[in-house]
JSON list of C-alpha atoms in Angstrom, two decimals:
[
{"chain": "V", "resi": 193, "resn": "MET", "atom": "CA", "xyz": [36.37, 178.15, 56.34]},
{"chain": "V", "resi": 194, "resn": "LYS", "atom": "CA", "xyz": [37.34, 174.92, 58.04]},
{"chain": "V", "resi": 195, "resn": "LYS", "atom": "CA", "xyz": [39.33, 172.66, 55.71]},
{"chain": "V", "resi": 196, "resn": "ILE", "atom": "CA", "xyz": [38.50, 169.02, 56.45]},
{"chain": "V", "resi": 197, "resn": "PHE", "atom": "CA", "xyz": [39.79, 165.61, 55.39]},
{"chain": "V", "resi": 198, "resn": "ILE", "atom": "CA", "xyz": [37.85, 162.39, 55.93]},
{"chain": "V", "resi": 199, "resn": "LEU", "atom": "CA", "xyz": [39.98, 159.25, 56.31]},
{"chain": "V", "resi": 200, "resn": "ASP", "atom": "CA", "xyz": [37.81, 156.14, 55.93]},
{"chain": "V", "resi": 201, "resn": "ASP", "atom": "CA", "xyz": [38.24, 153.07, 53.76]},
{"chain": "V", "resi": 202, "resn": "HIS", "atom": "CA", "xyz": [34.50, 152.97, 53.03]},
{"chain": "V", "resi": 203, "resn": "GLU", "atom": "CA", "xyz": [34.23, 155.53, 50.25]},
{"chain": "V", "resi": 204, "resn": "LEU", "atom": "CA", "xyz": [30.42, 155.51, 50.24]},
{"chain": "V", "resi": 205, "resn": "PHE", "atom": "CA", "xyz": [30.35, 156.36, 53.94]},
{"chain": "V", "resi": 206, "resn": "GLY", "atom": "CA", "xyz": [33.01, 159.02, 53.49]},
{"chain": "V", "resi": 207, "resn": "GLU", "atom": "CA", "xyz": [31.14, 160.69, 50.65]},
{"chain": "V", "resi": 208, "resn": "GLY", "atom": "CA", "xyz": [27.92, 160.64, 52.68]},
{"chain": "V", "resi": 209, "resn": "LEU", "atom": "CA", "xyz": [29.71, 162.30, 55.59]},
{"chain": "V", "resi": 210, "resn": "LYS", "atom": "CA", "xyz": [31.14, 164.86, 53.18]},
{"chain": "V", "resi": 211, "resn": "SER", "atom": "CA", "xyz": [27.64, 165.74, 52.01]},
{"chain": "V", "resi": 212, "resn": "ILE", "atom": "CA", "xyz": [26.50, 166.28, 55.60]},
{"chain": "V", "resi": 213, "resn": "LEU", "atom": "CA", "xyz": [29.43, 168.53, 56.53]},
{"chain": "V", "resi": 214, "resn": "GLU", "atom": "CA", "xyz": [29.33, 170.59, 53.36]},
{"chain": "V", "resi": 215, "resn": "LYS", "atom": "CA", "xyz": [25.76, 171.66, 54.12]},
{"chain": "V", "resi": 216, "resn": "GLU", "atom": "CA", "xyz": [27.42, 173.93, 56.68]},
{"chain": "V", "resi": 217, "resn": "ASP", "atom": "CA", "xyz": [28.55, 177.31, 55.38]},
{"chain": "V", "resi": 218, "resn": "ASP", "atom": "CA", "xyz": [31.80, 177.22, 57.34]},
{"chain": "V", "resi": 219, "resn": "MET", "atom": "CA", "xyz": [32.99, 173.73, 56.35]},
{"chain": "V", "resi": 220, "resn": "CYS", "atom": "CA", "xyz": [34.62, 172.34, 53.24]},
{"chain": "V", "resi": 221, "resn": "VAL", "atom": "CA", "xyz": [35.71, 168.72, 52.82]},
{"chain": "V", "resi": 222, "resn": "TYR", "atom": "CA", "xyz": [38.75, 168.90, 50.57]},
{"chain": "V", "resi": 223, "resn": "LYS", "atom": "CA", "xyz": [39.34, 165.17, 50.34]},
{"chain": "V", "resi": 224, "resn": "VAL", "atom": "CA", "xyz": [37.84, 161.80, 51.21]},
{"chain": "V", "resi": 225, "resn": "VAL", "atom": "CA", "xyz": [40.91, 159.60, 51.64]},
{"chain": "V", "resi": 226, "resn": "THR", "atom": "CA", "xyz": [40.52, 155.83, 51.48]},
{"chain": "V", "resi": 227, "resn": "ASN", "atom": "CA", "xyz": [44.21, 154.93, 51.39]},
{"chain": "V", "resi": 228, "resn": "PRO", "atom": "CA", "xyz": [46.24, 156.11, 54.41]},
{"chain": "V", "resi": 229, "resn": "ASP", "atom": "CA", "xyz": [49.47, 155.73, 52.43]},
{"chain": "V", "resi": 230, "resn": "LEU", "atom": "CA", "xyz": [48.46, 158.80, 50.39]},
{"chain": "V", "resi": 231, "resn": "MET", "atom": "CA", "xyz": [47.75, 160.98, 53.42]},
{"chain": "V", "resi": 232, "resn": "ASN", "atom": "CA", "xyz": [51.03, 162.85, 53.49]},
{"chain": "V", "resi": 233, "resn": "ASP", "atom": "CA", "xyz": [50.79, 163.91, 49.83]},
{"chain": "V", "resi": 234, "resn": "TYR", "atom": "CA", "xyz": [47.26, 165.22, 50.33]},
{"chain": "V", "resi": 235, "resn": "ILE", "atom": "CA", "xyz": [48.21, 167.05, 53.52]},
{"chain": "V", "resi": 236, "resn": "LEU", "atom": "CA", "xyz": [51.05, 168.84, 51.75]},
{"chain": "V", "resi": 237, "resn": "GLU", "atom": "CA", "xyz": [48.73, 169.76, 48.90]},
{"chain": "V", "resi": 238, "resn": "PHE", "atom": "CA", "xyz": [45.63, 170.92, 50.79]},
{"chain": "V", "resi": 239, "resn": "HIS", "atom": "CA", "xyz": [46.83, 171.79, 54.35]},
{"chain": "V", "resi": 240, "resn": "PRO", "atom": "CA", "xyz": [43.71, 170.60, 56.24]},
{"chain": "V", "resi": 241, "resn": "ASP", "atom": "CA", "xyz": [42.70, 172.03, 59.61]},
{"chain": "V", "resi": 242, "resn": "ILE", "atom": "CA", "xyz": [40.87, 168.90, 60.75]},
{"chain": "V", "resi": 243, "resn": "ILE", "atom": "CA", "xyz": [41.06, 165.21, 59.82]},
{"chain": "V", "resi": 244, "resn": "ILE", "atom": "CA", "xyz": [38.13, 162.94, 60.71]},
{"chain": "V", "resi": 245, "resn": "CYS", "atom": "CA", "xyz": [39.48, 159.43, 61.03]},
{"chain": "V", "resi": 246, "resn": "ASP", "atom": "CA", "xyz": [38.07, 155.93, 61.57]},
{"chain": "V", "resi": 247, "resn": "ILE", "atom": "CA", "xyz": [39.63, 153.48, 64.04]},
{"chain": "V", "resi": 248, "resn": "LYS", "atom": "CA", "xyz": [40.50, 151.03, 61.29]},
{"chain": "V", "resi": 249, "resn": "ILE", "atom": "CA", "xyz": [41.33, 151.86, 57.68]},
{"chain": "V", "resi": 250, "resn": "LYS", "atom": "CA", "xyz": [41.87, 148.71, 55.64]},
{"chain": "V", "resi": 251, "resn": "GLU", "atom": "CA", "xyz": [44.58, 146.87, 57.59]},
{"chain": "V", "resi": 252, "resn": "VAL", "atom": "CA", "xyz": [45.90, 150.04, 59.21]},
{"chain": "V", "resi": 253, "resn": "ASN", "atom": "CA", "xyz": [45.23, 151.13, 62.79]},
{"chain": "V", "resi": 254, "resn": "GLY", "atom": "CA", "xyz": [43.72, 154.62, 62.63]},
{"chain": "V", "resi": 255, "resn": "LEU", "atom": "CA", "xyz": [45.10, 155.48, 66.06]},
{"chain": "V", "resi": 256, "resn": "ASP", "atom": "CA", "xyz": [48.62, 154.82, 64.79]},
{"chain": "V", "resi": 257, "resn": "VAL", "atom": "CA", "xyz": [47.91, 157.09, 61.83]},
{"chain": "V", "resi": 258, "resn": "ILE", "atom": "CA", "xyz": [46.88, 159.86, 64.21]},
{"chain": "V", "resi": 259, "resn": "LYS", "atom": "CA", "xyz": [50.04, 159.46, 66.28]},
{"chain": "V", "resi": 260, "resn": "LYS", "atom": "CA", "xyz": [52.25, 159.53, 63.19]},
{"chain": "V", "resi": 261, "resn": "TYR", "atom": "CA", "xyz": [50.77, 162.62, 61.56]},
{"chain": "V", "resi": 262, "resn": "LYS", "atom": "CA", "xyz": [50.14, 164.51, 64.80]},
{"chain": "V", "resi": 263, "resn": "THR", "atom": "CA", "xyz": [53.88, 164.27, 65.42]},
{"chain": "V", "resi": 264, "resn": "ILE", "atom": "CA", "xyz": [54.68, 165.61, 61.95]},
{"chain": "V", "resi": 265, "resn": "TYR", "atom": "CA", "xyz": [51.86, 168.17, 61.76]},
{"chain": "V", "resi": 266, "resn": "PRO", "atom": "CA", "xyz": [51.00, 169.22, 65.34]},
{"chain": "V", "resi": 267, "resn": "ASN", "atom": "CA", "xyz": [48.60, 171.96, 64.20]},
{"chain": "V", "resi": 268, "resn": "ILE", "atom": "CA", "xyz": [46.23, 169.52, 62.48]},
{"chain": "V", "resi": 269, "resn": "LYS", "atom": "CA", "xyz": [43.40, 168.42, 64.75]},
{"chain": "V", "resi": 270, "resn": "PHE", "atom": "CA", "xyz": [42.09, 164.85, 64.58]},
{"chain": "V", "resi": 271, "resn": "ILE", "atom": "CA", "xyz": [38.58, 163.67, 65.33]},
{"chain": "V", "resi": 272, "resn": "VAL", "atom": "CA", "xyz": [38.01, 159.92, 65.69]},
{"chain": "V", "resi": 273, "resn": "LEU", "atom": "CA", "xyz": [34.67, 158.77, 64.28]},
{"chain": "V", "resi": 274, "resn": "SER", "atom": "CA", "xyz": [34.11, 155.21, 65.45]},
{"chain": "V", "resi": 275, "resn": "GLY", "atom": "CA", "xyz": [31.48, 152.55, 65.99]},
{"chain": "V", "resi": 276, "resn": "TYR", "atom": "CA", "xyz": [33.28, 151.37, 69.13]},
{"chain": "V", "resi": 277, "resn": "ASN", "atom": "CA", "xyz": [32.18, 152.87, 72.46]},
{"chain": "V", "resi": 278, "resn": "ILE", "atom": "CA", "xyz": [35.18, 151.48, 74.32]},
{"chain": "V", "resi": 279, "resn": "ASP", "atom": "CA", "xyz": [37.16, 153.36, 76.96]},
{"chain": "V", "resi": 280, "resn": "ASN", "atom": "CA", "xyz": [40.43, 151.71, 75.91]},
{"chain": "V", "resi": 281, "resn": "TYR", "atom": "CA", "xyz": [40.10, 153.09, 72.37]},
{"chain": "V", "resi": 282, "resn": "LYS", "atom": "CA", "xyz": [39.16, 156.54, 73.62]},
{"chain": "V", "resi": 283, "resn": "THR", "atom": "CA", "xyz": [42.12, 156.68, 75.97]},
{"chain": "V", "resi": 284, "resn": "ARG", "atom": "CA", "xyz": [44.55, 155.63, 73.26]},
{"chain": "V", "resi": 285, "resn": "ALA", "atom": "CA", "xyz": [43.02, 158.08, 70.79]},
{"chain": "V", "resi": 286, "resn": "PHE", "atom": "CA", "xyz": [43.64, 161.00, 73.15]},
{"chain": "V", "resi": 287, "resn": "GLN", "atom": "CA", "xyz": [47.09, 159.73, 74.06]},
{"chain": "V", "resi": 288, "resn": "ASN", "atom": "CA", "xyz": [47.97, 159.63, 70.36]},
{"chain": "V", "resi": 289, "resn": "GLY", "atom": "CA", "xyz": [46.83, 163.22, 69.79]},
{"chain": "V", "resi": 290, "resn": "ALA", "atom": "CA", "xyz": [43.13, 163.11, 68.92]},
{"chain": "V", "resi": 291, "resn": "SER", "atom": "CA", "xyz": [41.04, 166.11, 69.97]},
{"chain": "V", "resi": 292, "resn": "ALA", "atom": "CA", "xyz": [37.69, 164.31, 69.97]},
{"chain": "V", "resi": 293, "resn": "TYR", "atom": "CA", "xyz": [36.15, 160.85, 69.88]},
{"chain": "V", "resi": 294, "resn": "VAL", "atom": "CA", "xyz": [32.69, 160.73, 68.27]},
{"chain": "V", "resi": 295, "resn": "LEU", "atom": "CA", "xyz": [30.48, 157.66, 67.89]},
{"chain": "V", "resi": 296, "resn": "LYS", "atom": "CA", "xyz": [28.93, 156.79, 64.55]},
{"chain": "V", "resi": 297, "resn": "GLU", "atom": "CA", "xyz": [25.60, 156.45, 66.32]},
{"chain": "V", "resi": 298, "resn": "ASP", "atom": "CA", "xyz": [25.72, 160.14, 67.30]},
{"chain": "V", "resi": 299, "resn": "SER", "atom": "CA", "xyz": [23.66, 162.65, 65.34]},
{"chain": "V", "resi": 300, "resn": "PRO", "atom": "CA", "xyz": [25.08, 164.65, 62.40]},
{"chain": "V", "resi": 301, "resn": "ALA", "atom": "CA", "xyz": [24.37, 167.82, 64.37]},
{"chain": "V", "resi": 302, "resn": "HIS", "atom": "CA", "xyz": [26.54, 166.53, 67.21]},
{"chain": "V", "resi": 303, "resn": "LEU", "atom": "CA", "xyz": [29.46, 165.88, 64.87]},
{"chain": "V", "resi": 304, "resn": "VAL", "atom": "CA", "xyz": [29.09, 169.33, 63.30]},
{"chain": "V", "resi": 305, "resn": "ASN", "atom": "CA", "xyz": [29.18, 170.90, 66.76]},
{"chain": "V", "resi": 306, "resn": "ILE", "atom": "CA", "xyz": [32.26, 168.88, 67.71]},
{"chain": "V", "resi": 307, "resn": "VAL", "atom": "CA", "xyz": [34.06, 170.00, 64.55]},
{"chain": "V", "resi": 308, "resn": "ARG", "atom": "CA", "xyz": [33.37, 173.62, 65.44]},
{"chain": "V", "resi": 309, "resn": "GLU", "atom": "CA", "xyz": [34.42, 173.14, 69.08]},
{"chain": "V", "resi": 310, "resn": "VAL", "atom": "CA", "xyz": [37.66, 171.39, 68.14]},
{"chain": "V", "resi": 311, "resn": "TYR", "atom": "CA", "xyz": [38.51, 174.01, 65.51]},
{"chain": "V", "resi": 312, "resn": "ALA", "atom": "CA", "xyz": [37.85, 176.94, 67.83]},
{"chain": "V", "resi": 313, "resn": "ARG", "atom": "CA", "xyz": [39.44, 175.71, 71.03]},
{"chain": "V", "resi": 314, "resn": "ASN", "atom": "CA", "xyz": [42.17, 173.43, 72.31]},
{"chain": "V", "resi": 315, "resn": "ILE", "atom": "CA", "xyz": [39.85, 170.88, 73.93]},
{"chain": "V", "resi": 316, "resn": "LYS", "atom": "CA", "xyz": [39.36, 167.13, 74.16]},
{"chain": "V", "resi": 317, "resn": "VAL", "atom": "CA", "xyz": [35.85, 165.77, 73.75]},
{"chain": "V", "resi": 318, "resn": "ALA", "atom": "CA", "xyz": [34.44, 162.24, 74.09]},
{"chain": "V", "resi": 319, "resn": "SER", "atom": "CA", "xyz": [30.87, 161.28, 73.20]},
{"chain": "V", "resi": 320, "resn": "SER", "atom": "CA", "xyz": [30.26, 159.19, 76.32]},
{"chain": "V", "resi": 321, "resn": "GLN", "atom": "CA", "xyz": [29.62, 161.42, 79.30]},
{"chain": "V", "resi": 322, "resn": "SER", "atom": "CA", "xyz": [30.72, 158.59, 81.60]},
{"chain": "V", "resi": 323, "resn": "PHE", "atom": "CA", "xyz": [34.18, 158.54, 80.06]},
{"chain": "V", "resi": 324, "resn": "ILE", "atom": "CA", "xyz": [36.87, 160.27, 82.10]},
{"chain": "V", "resi": 325, "resn": "ILE", "atom": "CA", "xyz": [40.22, 161.10, 80.55]},
{"chain": "V", "resi": 326, "resn": "SER", "atom": "CA", "xyz": [42.97, 160.06, 82.92]},
{"chain": "V", "resi": 327, "resn": "ASP", "atom": "CA", "xyz": [45.15, 162.91, 84.12]},
{"chain": "V", "resi": 328, "resn": "LEU", "atom": "CA", "xyz": [48.05, 160.68, 85.15]},
{"chain": "V", "resi": 329, "resn": "THR", "atom": "CA", "xyz": [51.42, 162.11, 84.21]},
{"chain": "V", "resi": 330, "resn": "PRO", "atom": "CA", "xyz": [53.79, 160.08, 81.97]},
{"chain": "V", "resi": 331, "resn": "LYS", "atom": "CA", "xyz": [55.91, 159.33, 85.05]},
{"chain": "V", "resi": 332, "resn": "GLU", "atom": "CA", "xyz": [52.84, 158.08, 86.96]},
{"chain": "V", "resi": 333, "resn": "ILE", "atom": "CA", "xyz": [51.89, 155.83, 84.04]},
{"chain": "V", "resi": 334, "resn": "GLU", "atom": "CA", "xyz": [55.43, 154.44, 84.06]},
{"chain": "V", "resi": 335, "resn": "ILE", "atom": "CA", "xyz": [55.16, 153.73, 87.79]},
{"chain": "V", "resi": 336, "resn": "LEU", "atom": "CA", "xyz": [51.70, 152.20, 87.33]},
{"chain": "V", "resi": 337, "resn": "SER", "atom": "CA", "xyz": [53.22, 149.84, 84.78]},
{"chain": "V", "resi": 338, "resn": "LEU", "atom": "CA", "xyz": [55.86, 148.80, 87.31]},
{"chain": "V", "resi": 339, "resn": "MET", "atom": "CA", "xyz": [53.14, 148.35, 89.94]},
{"chain": "V", "resi": 340, "resn": "SER", "atom": "CA", "xyz": [51.41, 145.91, 87.59]},
{"chain": "V", "resi": 341, "resn": "GLN", "atom": "CA", "xyz": [54.53, 143.71, 87.83]},
{"chain": "V", "resi": 342, "resn": "ASP", "atom": "CA", "xyz": [53.92, 143.31, 91.58]},
{"chain": "V", "resi": 343, "resn": "LEU", "atom": "CA", "xyz": [57.09, 145.23, 92.48]},
{"chain": "V", "resi": 344, "resn": "THR", "atom": "CA", "xyz": [57.51, 146.82, 95.89]},
{"chain": "V", "resi": 345, "resn": "ASN", "atom": "CA", "xyz": [58.07, 150.55, 96.31]},
{"chain": "V", "resi": 346, "resn": "THR", "atom": "CA", "xyz": [61.73, 149.83, 97.05]},
{"chain": "V", "resi": 347, "resn": "GLN", "atom": "CA", "xyz": [62.13, 147.82, 93.85]},
{"chain": "V", "resi": 348, "resn": "ILE", "atom": "CA", "xyz": [60.33, 150.50, 91.81]},
{"chain": "V", "resi": 349, "resn": "SER", "atom": "CA", "xyz": [62.56, 153.21, 93.29]},
{"chain": "V", "resi": 350, "resn": "GLU", "atom": "CA", "xyz": [65.67, 151.31, 92.18]},
{"chain": "V", "resi": 351, "resn": "ILE", "atom": "CA", "xyz": [64.34, 150.84, 88.65]},
{"chain": "V", "resi": 352, "resn": "ALA", "atom": "CA", "xyz": [63.05, 154.41, 88.28]},
{"chain": "V", "resi": 353, "resn": "TYR", "atom": "CA", "xyz": [66.10, 155.99, 89.99]},
{"chain": "V", "resi": 354, "resn": "MET", "atom": "CA", "xyz": [63.88, 157.81, 92.46]},
{"chain": "V", "resi": 355, "resn": "SER", "atom": "CA", "xyz": [63.71, 157.81, 96.26]},
{"chain": "V", "resi": 356, "resn": "LYS", "atom": "CA", "xyz": [61.32, 155.45, 98.01]},
{"chain": "V", "resi": 357, "resn": "ARG", "atom": "CA", "xyz": [59.49, 158.46, 99.48]},
{"chain": "V", "resi": 358, "resn": "THR", "atom": "CA", "xyz": [58.93, 159.89, 95.98]},
{"chain": "V", "resi": 359, "resn": "ILE", "atom": "CA", "xyz": [57.58, 156.55, 94.76]},
{"chain": "V", "resi": 360, "resn": "GLU", "atom": "CA", "xyz": [55.22, 156.41, 97.73]},
{"chain": "V", "resi": 361, "resn": "TYR", "atom": "CA", "xyz": [53.97, 159.88, 96.80]},
{"chain": "V", "resi": 362, "resn": "HIS", "atom": "CA", "xyz": [53.40, 158.84, 93.18]},
{"chain": "V", "resi": 363, "resn": "VAL", "atom": "CA", "xyz": [51.59, 155.63, 94.17]},
{"chain": "V", "resi": 364, "resn": "SER", "atom": "CA", "xyz": [49.29, 157.59, 96.47]},
{"chain": "V", "resi": 365, "resn": "SER", "atom": "CA", "xyz": [48.64, 160.13, 93.69]},
{"chain": "V", "resi": 366, "resn": "ILE", "atom": "CA", "xyz": [47.86, 157.36, 91.18]},
{"chain": "V", "resi": 367, "resn": "ILE", "atom": "CA", "xyz": [45.36, 155.71, 93.52]},
{"chain": "V", "resi": 368, "resn": "LYS", "atom": "CA", "xyz": [43.68, 159.06, 94.20]},
{"chain": "V", "resi": 369, "resn": "LYS", "atom": "CA", "xyz": [43.51, 160.14, 90.54]},
{"chain": "V", "resi": 370, "resn": "LEU", "atom": "CA", "xyz": [42.06, 156.79, 89.44]},
{"chain": "V", "resi": 371, "resn": "ASN", "atom": "CA", "xyz": [39.53, 156.92, 92.29]},
{"chain": "V", "resi": 372, "resn": "VAL", "atom": "CA", "xyz": [40.36, 153.45, 93.62]},
{"chain": "V", "resi": 373, "resn": "ASN", "atom": "CA", "xyz": [41.28, 152.11, 97.06]},
{"chain": "V", "resi": 374, "resn": "SER", "atom": "CA", "xyz": [44.36, 149.99, 96.45]},
{"chain": "V", "resi": 375, "resn": "ARG", "atom": "CA", "xyz": [47.38, 149.30, 94.25]},
{"chain": "V", "resi": 376, "resn": "LEU", "atom": "CA", "xyz": [45.57, 146.33, 92.67]},
{"chain": "V", "resi": 377, "resn": "GLY", "atom": "CA", "xyz": [42.54, 148.50, 91.98]},
{"chain": "V", "resi": 378, "resn": "ALA", "atom": "CA", "xyz": [44.80, 151.05, 90.29]},
{"chain": "V", "resi": 379, "resn": "VAL", "atom": "CA", "xyz": [46.38, 148.37, 88.10]},
{"chain": "V", "resi": 380, "resn": "ILE", "atom": "CA", "xyz": [43.01, 146.90, 87.08]},
{"chain": "V", "resi": 381, "resn": "LYS", "atom": "CA", "xyz": [41.59, 150.34, 86.25]},
{"chain": "V", "resi": 382, "resn": "GLY", "atom": "CA", "xyz": [44.79, 151.29, 84.42]},
{"chain": "V", "resi": 383, "resn": "ILE", "atom": "CA", "xyz": [44.34, 148.25, 82.17]},
{"chain": "V", "resi": 384, "resn": "ARG", "atom": "CA", "xyz": [40.66, 149.03, 81.58]},
{"chain": "V", "resi": 385, "resn": "LEU", "atom": "CA", "xyz": [41.51, 152.61, 80.59]},
{"chain": "V", "resi": 386, "resn": "GLY", "atom": "CA", "xyz": [44.26, 151.43, 78.28]},
{"chain": "V", "resi": 387, "resn": "LEU", "atom": "CA", "xyz": [47.00, 153.17, 80.28]},
{"chain": "V", "resi": 388, "resn": "ILE", "atom": "CA", "xyz": [48.99, 149.96, 80.63]},
{"chain": "V", "resi": 389, "resn": "GLU", "atom": "CA", "xyz": [48.93, 146.67, 78.77]},
{"chain": "V", "resi": 390, "resn": "GLU", "atom": "CA", "xyz": [47.08, 143.71, 80.23]},
{"chain": "V", "resi": 391, "resn": "THR", "atom": "CA", "xyz": [49.95, 141.50, 79.08]},
{"chain": "V", "resi": 392, "resn": "GLU", "atom": "CA", "xyz": [52.16, 143.12, 81.72]},
{"chain": "V", "resi": 393, "resn": "LEU", "atom": "CA", "xyz": [49.97, 141.69, 84.49]},
{"chain": "V", "resi": 394, "resn": "TYR", "atom": "CA", "xyz": [49.71, 138.32, 82.77]},
{"chain": "V", "resi": 395, "resn": "HIS", "atom": "CA", "xyz": [53.49, 138.20, 82.35]},
{"chain": "V", "resi": 396, "resn": "ASN", "atom": "CA", "xyz": [53.93, 138.73, 86.07]},
{"chain": "V", "resi": 397, "resn": "GLU", "atom": "CA", "xyz": [51.37, 136.08, 87.02]},
{"chain": "V", "resi": 398, "resn": "LYS", "atom": "CA", "xyz": [52.93, 133.60, 84.63]},
{"chain": "V", "resi": 399, "resn": "HIS", "atom": "CA", "xyz": [56.32, 133.89, 86.27]},
{"chain": "V", "resi": 400, "resn": "LYS", "atom": "CA", "xyz": [55.18, 133.58, 89.88]}
]
């Protein structure tokens, strides 16, 4: 039996979702949580396998909630259920530890299938088939951030304490993985995917 929490500040929606999931013989929704401040107490009491979470709960960012509790309870799997079909949100959800990103416009059957897939296997699933999860390493993301500041490979090598040849290798790998043709293309796509902040580019332009 899959033990599920629903974290959503709209109680009516949460209870409706609970009714849908509990029609399945292998699913039980132990709690519909509307206040994220109470999450830890409920987790300690019920030990859920899966938490279905909205992007925004009251004034709290649901993605930050995922990051916080995934760090404390790494075995709990999080599914984001959102009305926003935005690559930036999906990227950040997966970076923060979510196992799936499901749109509220998707069918109940789709959500049920995702719950089963996430429970059974260590996978990451996004509703949009056009969405590609970046496979940049943390070091490559760090270098991409430095690239967005219009630094040369020599300057990046000094900041990152790596040889210029190694930086050149990483830059080439970043461009290839992001399927672009240039450093600027990599930076623009990195911003669109939420890998780096747009403010980094603006900060650089402002100080030219």
